[in-house]
PDB file of C-alpha atoms in Angstrom:
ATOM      1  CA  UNK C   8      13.445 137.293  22.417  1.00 72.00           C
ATOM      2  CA  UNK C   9       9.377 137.320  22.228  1.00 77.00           C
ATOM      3  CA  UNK C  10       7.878 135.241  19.641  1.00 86.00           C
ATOM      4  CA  UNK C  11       3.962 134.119  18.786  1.00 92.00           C
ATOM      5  CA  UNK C  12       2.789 131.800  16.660  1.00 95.00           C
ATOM      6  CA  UNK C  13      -0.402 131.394  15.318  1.00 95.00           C
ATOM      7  CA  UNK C  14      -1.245 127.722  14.764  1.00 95.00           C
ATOM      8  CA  UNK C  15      -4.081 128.169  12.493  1.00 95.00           C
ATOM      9  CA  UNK C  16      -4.011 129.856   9.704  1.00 94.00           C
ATOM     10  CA  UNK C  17      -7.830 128.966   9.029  1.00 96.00           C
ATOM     11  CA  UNK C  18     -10.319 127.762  11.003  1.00 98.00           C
ATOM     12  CA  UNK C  19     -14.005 126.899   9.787  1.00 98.00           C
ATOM     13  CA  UNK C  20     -16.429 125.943  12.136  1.00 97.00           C
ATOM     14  CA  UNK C  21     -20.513 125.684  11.961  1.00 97.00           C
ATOM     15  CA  UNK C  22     -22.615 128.453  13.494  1.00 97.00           C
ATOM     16  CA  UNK C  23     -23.563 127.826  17.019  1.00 97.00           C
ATOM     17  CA  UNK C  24     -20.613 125.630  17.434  1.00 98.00           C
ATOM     18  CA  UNK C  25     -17.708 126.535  19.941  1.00 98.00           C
ATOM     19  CA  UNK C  26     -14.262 128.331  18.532  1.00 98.00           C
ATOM     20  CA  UNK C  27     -11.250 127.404  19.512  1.00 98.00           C
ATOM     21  CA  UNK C  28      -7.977 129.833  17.938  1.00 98.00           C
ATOM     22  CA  UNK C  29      -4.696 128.564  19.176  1.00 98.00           C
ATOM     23  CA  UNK C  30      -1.298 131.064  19.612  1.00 97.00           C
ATOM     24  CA  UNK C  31       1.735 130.316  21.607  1.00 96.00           C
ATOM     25  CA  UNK C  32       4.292 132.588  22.529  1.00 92.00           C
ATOM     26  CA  UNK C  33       8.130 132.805  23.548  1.00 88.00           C
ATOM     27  CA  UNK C  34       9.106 135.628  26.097  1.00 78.00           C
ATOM     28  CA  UNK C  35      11.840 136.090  28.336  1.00 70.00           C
ATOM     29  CA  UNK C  36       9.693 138.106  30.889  1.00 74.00           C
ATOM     30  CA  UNK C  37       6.025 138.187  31.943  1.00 75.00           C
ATOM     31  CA  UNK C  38       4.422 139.467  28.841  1.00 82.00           C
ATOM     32  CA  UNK C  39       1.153 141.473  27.937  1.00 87.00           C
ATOM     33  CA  UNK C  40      -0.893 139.339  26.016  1.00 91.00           C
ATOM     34  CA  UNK C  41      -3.646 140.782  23.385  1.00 94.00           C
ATOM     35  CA  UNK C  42      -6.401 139.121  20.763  1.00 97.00           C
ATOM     36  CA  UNK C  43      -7.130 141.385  18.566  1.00 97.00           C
ATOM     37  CA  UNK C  44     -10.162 141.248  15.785  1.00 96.00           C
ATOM     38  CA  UNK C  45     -10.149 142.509  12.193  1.00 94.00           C
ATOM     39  CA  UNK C  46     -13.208 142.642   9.711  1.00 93.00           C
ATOM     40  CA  UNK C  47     -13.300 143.074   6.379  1.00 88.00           C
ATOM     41  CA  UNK C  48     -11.941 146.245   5.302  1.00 84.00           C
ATOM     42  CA  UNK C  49     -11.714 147.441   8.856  1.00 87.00           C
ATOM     43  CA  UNK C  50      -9.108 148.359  11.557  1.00 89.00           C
ATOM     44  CA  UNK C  51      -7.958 146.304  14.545  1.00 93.00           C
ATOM     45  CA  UNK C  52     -10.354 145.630  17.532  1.00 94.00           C
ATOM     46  CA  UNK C  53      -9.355 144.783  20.769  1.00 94.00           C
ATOM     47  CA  UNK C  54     -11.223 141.614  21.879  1.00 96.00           C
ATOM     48  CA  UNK C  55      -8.984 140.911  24.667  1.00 95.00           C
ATOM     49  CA  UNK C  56      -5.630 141.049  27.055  1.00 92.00           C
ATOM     50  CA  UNK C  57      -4.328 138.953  29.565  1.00 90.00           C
ATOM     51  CA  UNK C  58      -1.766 141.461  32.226  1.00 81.00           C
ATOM     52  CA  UNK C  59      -0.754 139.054  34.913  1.00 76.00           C
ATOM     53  CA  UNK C  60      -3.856 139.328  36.706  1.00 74.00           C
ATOM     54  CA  UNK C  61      -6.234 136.605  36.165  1.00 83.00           C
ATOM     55  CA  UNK C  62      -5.459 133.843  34.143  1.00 88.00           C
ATOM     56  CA  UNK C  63      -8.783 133.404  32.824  1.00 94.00           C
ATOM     57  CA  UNK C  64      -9.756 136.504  30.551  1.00 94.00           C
ATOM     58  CA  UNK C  65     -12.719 137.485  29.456  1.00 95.00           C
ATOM     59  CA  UNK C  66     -13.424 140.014  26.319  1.00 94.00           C
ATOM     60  CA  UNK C  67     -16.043 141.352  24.292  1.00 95.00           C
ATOM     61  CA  UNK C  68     -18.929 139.469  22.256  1.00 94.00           C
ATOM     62  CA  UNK C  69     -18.515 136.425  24.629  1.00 96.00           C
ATOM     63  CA  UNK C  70     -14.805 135.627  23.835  1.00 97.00           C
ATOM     64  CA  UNK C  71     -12.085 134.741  26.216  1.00 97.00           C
ATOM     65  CA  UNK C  72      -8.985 133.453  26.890  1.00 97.00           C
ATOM     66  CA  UNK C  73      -6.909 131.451  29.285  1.00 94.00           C
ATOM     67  CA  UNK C  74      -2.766 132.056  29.843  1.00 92.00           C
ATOM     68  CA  UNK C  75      -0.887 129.252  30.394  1.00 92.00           C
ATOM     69  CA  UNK C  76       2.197 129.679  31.788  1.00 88.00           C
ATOM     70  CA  UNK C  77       3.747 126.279  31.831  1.00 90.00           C
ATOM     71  CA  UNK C  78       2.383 125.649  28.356  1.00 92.00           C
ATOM     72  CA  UNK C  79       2.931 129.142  26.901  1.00 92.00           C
ATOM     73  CA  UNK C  80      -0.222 129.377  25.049  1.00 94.00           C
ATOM     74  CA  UNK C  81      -2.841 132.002  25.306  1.00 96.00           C
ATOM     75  CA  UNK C  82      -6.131 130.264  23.107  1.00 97.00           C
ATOM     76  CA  UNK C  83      -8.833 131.966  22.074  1.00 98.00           C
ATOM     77  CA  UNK C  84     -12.605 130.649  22.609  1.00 98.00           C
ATOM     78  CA  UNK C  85     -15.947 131.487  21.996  1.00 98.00           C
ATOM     79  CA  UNK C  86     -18.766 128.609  23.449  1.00 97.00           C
ATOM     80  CA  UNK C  87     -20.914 129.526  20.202  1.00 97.00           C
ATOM     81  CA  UNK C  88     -20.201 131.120  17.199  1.00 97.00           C
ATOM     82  CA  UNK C  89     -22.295 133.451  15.522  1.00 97.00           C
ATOM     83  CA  UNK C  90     -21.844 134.481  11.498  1.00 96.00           C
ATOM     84  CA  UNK C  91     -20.623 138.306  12.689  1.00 96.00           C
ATOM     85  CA  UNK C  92     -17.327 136.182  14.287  1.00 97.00           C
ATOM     86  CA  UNK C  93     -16.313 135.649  11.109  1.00 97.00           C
ATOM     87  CA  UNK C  94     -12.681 137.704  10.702  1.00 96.00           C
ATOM     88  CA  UNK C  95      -9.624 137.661  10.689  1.00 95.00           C
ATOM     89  CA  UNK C  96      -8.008 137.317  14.557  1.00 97.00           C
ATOM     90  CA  UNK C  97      -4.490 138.290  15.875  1.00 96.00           C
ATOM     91  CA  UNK C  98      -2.700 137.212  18.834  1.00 96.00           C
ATOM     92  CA  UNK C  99      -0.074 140.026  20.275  1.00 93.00           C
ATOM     93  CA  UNK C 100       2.393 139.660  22.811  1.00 90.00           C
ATOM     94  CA  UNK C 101       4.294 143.437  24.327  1.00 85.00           C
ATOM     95  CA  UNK C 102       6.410 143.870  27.035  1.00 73.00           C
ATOM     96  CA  UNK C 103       4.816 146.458  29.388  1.00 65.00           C
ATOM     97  CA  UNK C 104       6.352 150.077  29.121  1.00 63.00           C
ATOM     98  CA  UNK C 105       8.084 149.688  25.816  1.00 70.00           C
ATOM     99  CA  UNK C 106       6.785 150.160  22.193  1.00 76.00           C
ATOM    100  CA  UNK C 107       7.244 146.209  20.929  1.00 82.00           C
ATOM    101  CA  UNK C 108       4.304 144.340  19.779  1.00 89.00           C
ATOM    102  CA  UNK C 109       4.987 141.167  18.064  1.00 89.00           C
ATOM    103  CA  UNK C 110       1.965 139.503  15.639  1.00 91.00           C
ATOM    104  CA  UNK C 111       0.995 136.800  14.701  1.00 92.00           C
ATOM    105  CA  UNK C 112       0.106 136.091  11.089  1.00 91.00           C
ATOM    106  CA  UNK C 113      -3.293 136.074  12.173  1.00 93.00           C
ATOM    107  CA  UNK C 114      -6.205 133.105  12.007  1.00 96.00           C
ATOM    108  CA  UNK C 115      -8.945 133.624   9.587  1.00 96.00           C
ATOM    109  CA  UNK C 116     -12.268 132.483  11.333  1.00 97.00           C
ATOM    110  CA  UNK C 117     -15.170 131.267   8.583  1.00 97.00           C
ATOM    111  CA  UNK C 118     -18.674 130.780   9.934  1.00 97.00           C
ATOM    112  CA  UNK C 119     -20.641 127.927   8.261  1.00 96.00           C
ATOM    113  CA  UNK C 120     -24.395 129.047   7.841  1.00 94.00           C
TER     114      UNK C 120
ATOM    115  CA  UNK Z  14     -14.461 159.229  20.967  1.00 68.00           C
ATOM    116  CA  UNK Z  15     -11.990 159.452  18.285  1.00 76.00           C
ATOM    117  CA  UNK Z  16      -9.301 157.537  19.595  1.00 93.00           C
ATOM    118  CA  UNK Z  17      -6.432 157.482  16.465  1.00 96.00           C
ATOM    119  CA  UNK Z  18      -7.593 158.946  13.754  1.00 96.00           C
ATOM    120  CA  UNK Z  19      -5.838 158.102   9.847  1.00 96.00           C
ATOM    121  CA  UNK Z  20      -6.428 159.804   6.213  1.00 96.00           C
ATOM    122  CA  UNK Z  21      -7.569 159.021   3.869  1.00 96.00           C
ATOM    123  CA  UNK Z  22      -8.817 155.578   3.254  1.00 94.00           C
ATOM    124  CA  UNK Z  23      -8.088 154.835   0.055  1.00 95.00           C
ATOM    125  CA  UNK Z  24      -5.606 155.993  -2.300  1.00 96.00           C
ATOM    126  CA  UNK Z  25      -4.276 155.167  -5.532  1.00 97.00           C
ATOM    127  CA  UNK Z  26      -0.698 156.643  -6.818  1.00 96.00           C
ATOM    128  CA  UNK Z  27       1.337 156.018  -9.475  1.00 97.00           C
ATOM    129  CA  UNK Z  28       4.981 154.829  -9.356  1.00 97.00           C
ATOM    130  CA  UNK Z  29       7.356 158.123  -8.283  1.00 96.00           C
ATOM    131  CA  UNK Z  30       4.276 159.824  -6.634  1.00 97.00           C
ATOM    132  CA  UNK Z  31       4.991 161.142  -3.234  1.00 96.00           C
ATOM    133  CA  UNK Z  32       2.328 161.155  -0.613  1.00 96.00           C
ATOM    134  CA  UNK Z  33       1.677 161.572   3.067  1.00 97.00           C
ATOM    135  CA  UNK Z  34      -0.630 159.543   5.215  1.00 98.00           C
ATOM    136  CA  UNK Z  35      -2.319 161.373   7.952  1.00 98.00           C
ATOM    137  CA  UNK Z  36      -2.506 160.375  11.215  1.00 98.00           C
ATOM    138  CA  UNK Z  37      -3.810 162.020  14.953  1.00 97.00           C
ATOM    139  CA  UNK Z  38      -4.857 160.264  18.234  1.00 97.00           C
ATOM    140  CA  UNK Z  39      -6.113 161.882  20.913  1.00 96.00           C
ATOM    141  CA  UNK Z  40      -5.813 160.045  24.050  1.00 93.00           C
ATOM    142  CA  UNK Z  41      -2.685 162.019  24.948  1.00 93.00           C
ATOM    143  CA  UNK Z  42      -0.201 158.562  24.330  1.00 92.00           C
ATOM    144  CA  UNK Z  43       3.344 158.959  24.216  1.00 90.00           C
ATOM    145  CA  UNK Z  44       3.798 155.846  21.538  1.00 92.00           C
ATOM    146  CA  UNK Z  45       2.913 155.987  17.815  1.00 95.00           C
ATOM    147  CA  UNK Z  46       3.687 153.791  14.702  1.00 96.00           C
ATOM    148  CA  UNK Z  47       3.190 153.439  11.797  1.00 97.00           C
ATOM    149  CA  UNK Z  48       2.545 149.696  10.528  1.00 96.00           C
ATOM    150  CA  UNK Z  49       1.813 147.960   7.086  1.00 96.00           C
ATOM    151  CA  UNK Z  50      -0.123 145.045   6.810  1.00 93.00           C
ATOM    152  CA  UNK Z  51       0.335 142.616   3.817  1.00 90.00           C
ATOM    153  CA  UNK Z  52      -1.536 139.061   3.135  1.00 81.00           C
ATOM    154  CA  UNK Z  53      -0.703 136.705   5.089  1.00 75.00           C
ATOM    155  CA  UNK Z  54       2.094 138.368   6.702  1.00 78.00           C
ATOM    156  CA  UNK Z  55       0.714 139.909   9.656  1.00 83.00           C
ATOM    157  CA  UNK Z  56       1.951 143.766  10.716  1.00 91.00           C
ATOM    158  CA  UNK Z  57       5.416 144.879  10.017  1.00 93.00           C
ATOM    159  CA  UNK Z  58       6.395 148.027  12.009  1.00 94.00           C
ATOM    160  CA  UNK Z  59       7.388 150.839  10.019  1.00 97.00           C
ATOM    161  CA  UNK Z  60       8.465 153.595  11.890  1.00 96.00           C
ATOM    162  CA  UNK Z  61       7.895 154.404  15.730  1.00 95.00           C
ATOM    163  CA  UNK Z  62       7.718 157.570  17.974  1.00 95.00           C
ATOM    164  CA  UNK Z  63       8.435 157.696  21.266  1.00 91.00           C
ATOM    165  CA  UNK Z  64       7.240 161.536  21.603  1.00 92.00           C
ATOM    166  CA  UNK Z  65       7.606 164.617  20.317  1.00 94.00           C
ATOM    167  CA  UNK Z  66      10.410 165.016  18.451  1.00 95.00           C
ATOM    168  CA  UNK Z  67      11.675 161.354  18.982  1.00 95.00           C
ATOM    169  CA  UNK Z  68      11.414 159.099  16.300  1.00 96.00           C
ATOM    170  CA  UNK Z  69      13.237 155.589  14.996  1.00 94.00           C
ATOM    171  CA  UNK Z  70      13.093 152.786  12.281  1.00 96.00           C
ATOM    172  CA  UNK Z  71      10.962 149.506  12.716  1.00 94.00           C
ATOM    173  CA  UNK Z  72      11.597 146.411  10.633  1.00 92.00           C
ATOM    174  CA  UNK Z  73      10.972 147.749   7.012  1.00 95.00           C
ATOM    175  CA  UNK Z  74      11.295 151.587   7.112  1.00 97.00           C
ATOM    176  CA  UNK Z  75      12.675 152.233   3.431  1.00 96.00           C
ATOM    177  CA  UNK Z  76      10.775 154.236   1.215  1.00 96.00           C
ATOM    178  CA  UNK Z  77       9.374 156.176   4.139  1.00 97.00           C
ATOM    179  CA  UNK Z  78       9.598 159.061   6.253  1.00 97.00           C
ATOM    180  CA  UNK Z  79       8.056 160.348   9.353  1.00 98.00           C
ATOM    181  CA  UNK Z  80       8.020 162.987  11.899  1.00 96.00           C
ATOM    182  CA  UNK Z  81       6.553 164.001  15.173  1.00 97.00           C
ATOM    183  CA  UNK Z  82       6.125 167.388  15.662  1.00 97.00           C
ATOM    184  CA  UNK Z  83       3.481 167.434  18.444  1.00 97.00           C
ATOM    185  CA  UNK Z  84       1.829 164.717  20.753  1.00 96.00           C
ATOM    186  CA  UNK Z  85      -1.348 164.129  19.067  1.00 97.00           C
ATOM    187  CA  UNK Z  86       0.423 163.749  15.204  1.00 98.00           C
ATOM    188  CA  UNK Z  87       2.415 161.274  13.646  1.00 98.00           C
ATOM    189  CA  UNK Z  88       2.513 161.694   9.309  1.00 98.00           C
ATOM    190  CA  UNK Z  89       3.904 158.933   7.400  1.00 98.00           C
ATOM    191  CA  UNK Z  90       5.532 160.141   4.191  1.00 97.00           C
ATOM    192  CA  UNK Z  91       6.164 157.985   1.104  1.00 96.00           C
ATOM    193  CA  UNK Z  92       8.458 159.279  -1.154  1.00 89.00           C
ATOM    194  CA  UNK Z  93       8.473 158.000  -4.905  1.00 93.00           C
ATOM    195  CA  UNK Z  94       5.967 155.082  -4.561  1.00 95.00           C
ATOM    196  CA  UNK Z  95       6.814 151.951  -5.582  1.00 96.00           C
ATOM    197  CA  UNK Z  96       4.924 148.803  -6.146  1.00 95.00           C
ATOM    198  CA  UNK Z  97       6.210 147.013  -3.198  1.00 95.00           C
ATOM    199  CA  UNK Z  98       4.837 150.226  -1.432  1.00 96.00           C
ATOM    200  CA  UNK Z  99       1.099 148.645  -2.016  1.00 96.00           C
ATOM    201  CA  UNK Z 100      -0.112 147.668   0.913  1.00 96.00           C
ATOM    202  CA  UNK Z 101      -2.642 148.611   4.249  1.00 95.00           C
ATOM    203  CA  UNK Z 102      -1.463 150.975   6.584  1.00 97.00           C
ATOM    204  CA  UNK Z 103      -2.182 151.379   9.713  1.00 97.00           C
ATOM    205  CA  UNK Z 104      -1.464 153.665  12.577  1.00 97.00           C
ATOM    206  CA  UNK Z 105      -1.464 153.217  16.113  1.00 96.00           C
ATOM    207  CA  UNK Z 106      -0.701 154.798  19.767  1.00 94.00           C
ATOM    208  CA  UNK Z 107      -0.237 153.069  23.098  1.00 90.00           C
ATOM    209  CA  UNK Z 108       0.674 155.061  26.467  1.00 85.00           C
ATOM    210  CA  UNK Z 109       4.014 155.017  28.035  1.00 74.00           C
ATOM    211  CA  UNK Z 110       2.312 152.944  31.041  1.00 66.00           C
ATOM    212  CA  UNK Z 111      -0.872 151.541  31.910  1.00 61.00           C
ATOM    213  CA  UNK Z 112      -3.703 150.632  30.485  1.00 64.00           C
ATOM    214  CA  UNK Z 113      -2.117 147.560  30.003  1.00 68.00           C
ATOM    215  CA  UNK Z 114       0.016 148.399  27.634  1.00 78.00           C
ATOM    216  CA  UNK Z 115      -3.038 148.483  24.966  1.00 88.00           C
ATOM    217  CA  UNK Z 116      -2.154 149.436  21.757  1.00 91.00           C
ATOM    218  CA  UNK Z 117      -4.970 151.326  19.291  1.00 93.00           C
ATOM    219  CA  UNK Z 118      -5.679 151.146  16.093  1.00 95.00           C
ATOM    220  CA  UNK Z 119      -6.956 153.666  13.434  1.00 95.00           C
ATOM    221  CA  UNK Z 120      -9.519 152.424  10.681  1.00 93.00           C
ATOM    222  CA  UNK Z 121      -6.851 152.298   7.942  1.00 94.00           C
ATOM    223  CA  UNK Z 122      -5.518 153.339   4.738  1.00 96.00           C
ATOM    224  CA  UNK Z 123      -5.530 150.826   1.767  1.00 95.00           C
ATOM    225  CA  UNK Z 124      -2.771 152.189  -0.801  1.00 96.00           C
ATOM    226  CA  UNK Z 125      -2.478 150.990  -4.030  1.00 96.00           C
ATOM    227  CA  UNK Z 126       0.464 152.039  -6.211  1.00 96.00           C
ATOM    228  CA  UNK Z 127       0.353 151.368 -10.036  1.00 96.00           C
TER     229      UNK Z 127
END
């Protein structure tokens, strides 16, 4: 059965700082992977996903993401964060070619001036 | 660049109304769904299409109704609102293959039933 867990339900951090959002995952076969992004009052953006090419992925608006395999974690970072980052973020796992997504609860990111 | 495309935005019913949600993508994807999003909860799946003429219950499908009549359309019908029925709704599409598997999202509809 898939699974992801957001570890974070809330995460301040100080402008210019890095970002670190943490989600872990259960899935018995090589999942897709997805951060998504959600602002105020808006729909969901994709930021990122990770499709068992390289480990390391990078998004949009400097974010990216490392799988870990033997860990079974898929964090989100950011080396600086800017006031726009602040949202709410959601970490997805799909197996490829059917129609289940499983999300997180999602991590709300604040962005101290 | 439409992508998926829901109506309206906002809406606010009273309890027993009936209304339908909109919702068109046009990227040609054989997946739809319907999803509502409540605090804290993250996305429950509503209802889920698989093409035209094929569609089946997610987690919390009561209270609603749906069809697929052509490729690009996907409606989401709520029949007497309720309460529990207030919520954000959102559509979404994915292809049957490729592209990563990357699921879309429309902008959203906030309901409020009262």
């Amino acid at each position: 059965a898939q699974s992801v867990t957001q570890l974070d339900s809330h995460v301040s951090v100080s402008e210019g700082t890095p970002v670190l959002l943490r989600c872990n995952y259960s899935s018995s076969y090589s999942p897709s992977l997805f951060w998504y992004v959600q602002h105020p009052n808006k729909g969901l953006q994709l930021l990122l996903k990770y499709t068992s090419a390289a480990t390391l992925v990078k998004g949009i608006n400097g974010f990216e993401a490392e799988f870990k395999k033997s860990e079974t974690s898929f964090h989100l970072t950011k080396p600086s964060a800017h006031m726009s980052d602040a949202a709410e973020y959601f970490c997805v796992v799909s197996l490829s070619g059917t129609y289940k997504y499983i999300f997180g609860t999602g991590t709300r990111l604040k962005v101290l001036a | 660049n439409a992508g998926v495309t829901q109506t309206p935005k906002f809406r606010i019913l009273k309890i027993g109304q009936s209304m339908t949600l909109q919702c068109t993508q046009d990227m040609n994807h054989n997946y739809m769904y319907w999803y509502r999003q409540d605090p804290g909860m993250g996305l429950k799946l509503i209802y889920y299409s698989v093409g035209a003429g094929i569609t089946d219950k997610g987690e919390v499908p009561n209270g609603y109704n749906v069809s697929r009549s052509t490729t690009e359309d996907f409606p989401l019908r709520l029949e007497l609102a309720a309460p529990s029925q207030t919520s954000v709704y959102f559509c979404a599409s994915s292809p049957l293959s490729g592209d990563g598997n990357t699921i879309y999202f429309g902008e959203g509809s906030w309901l409020t039933v009262v």
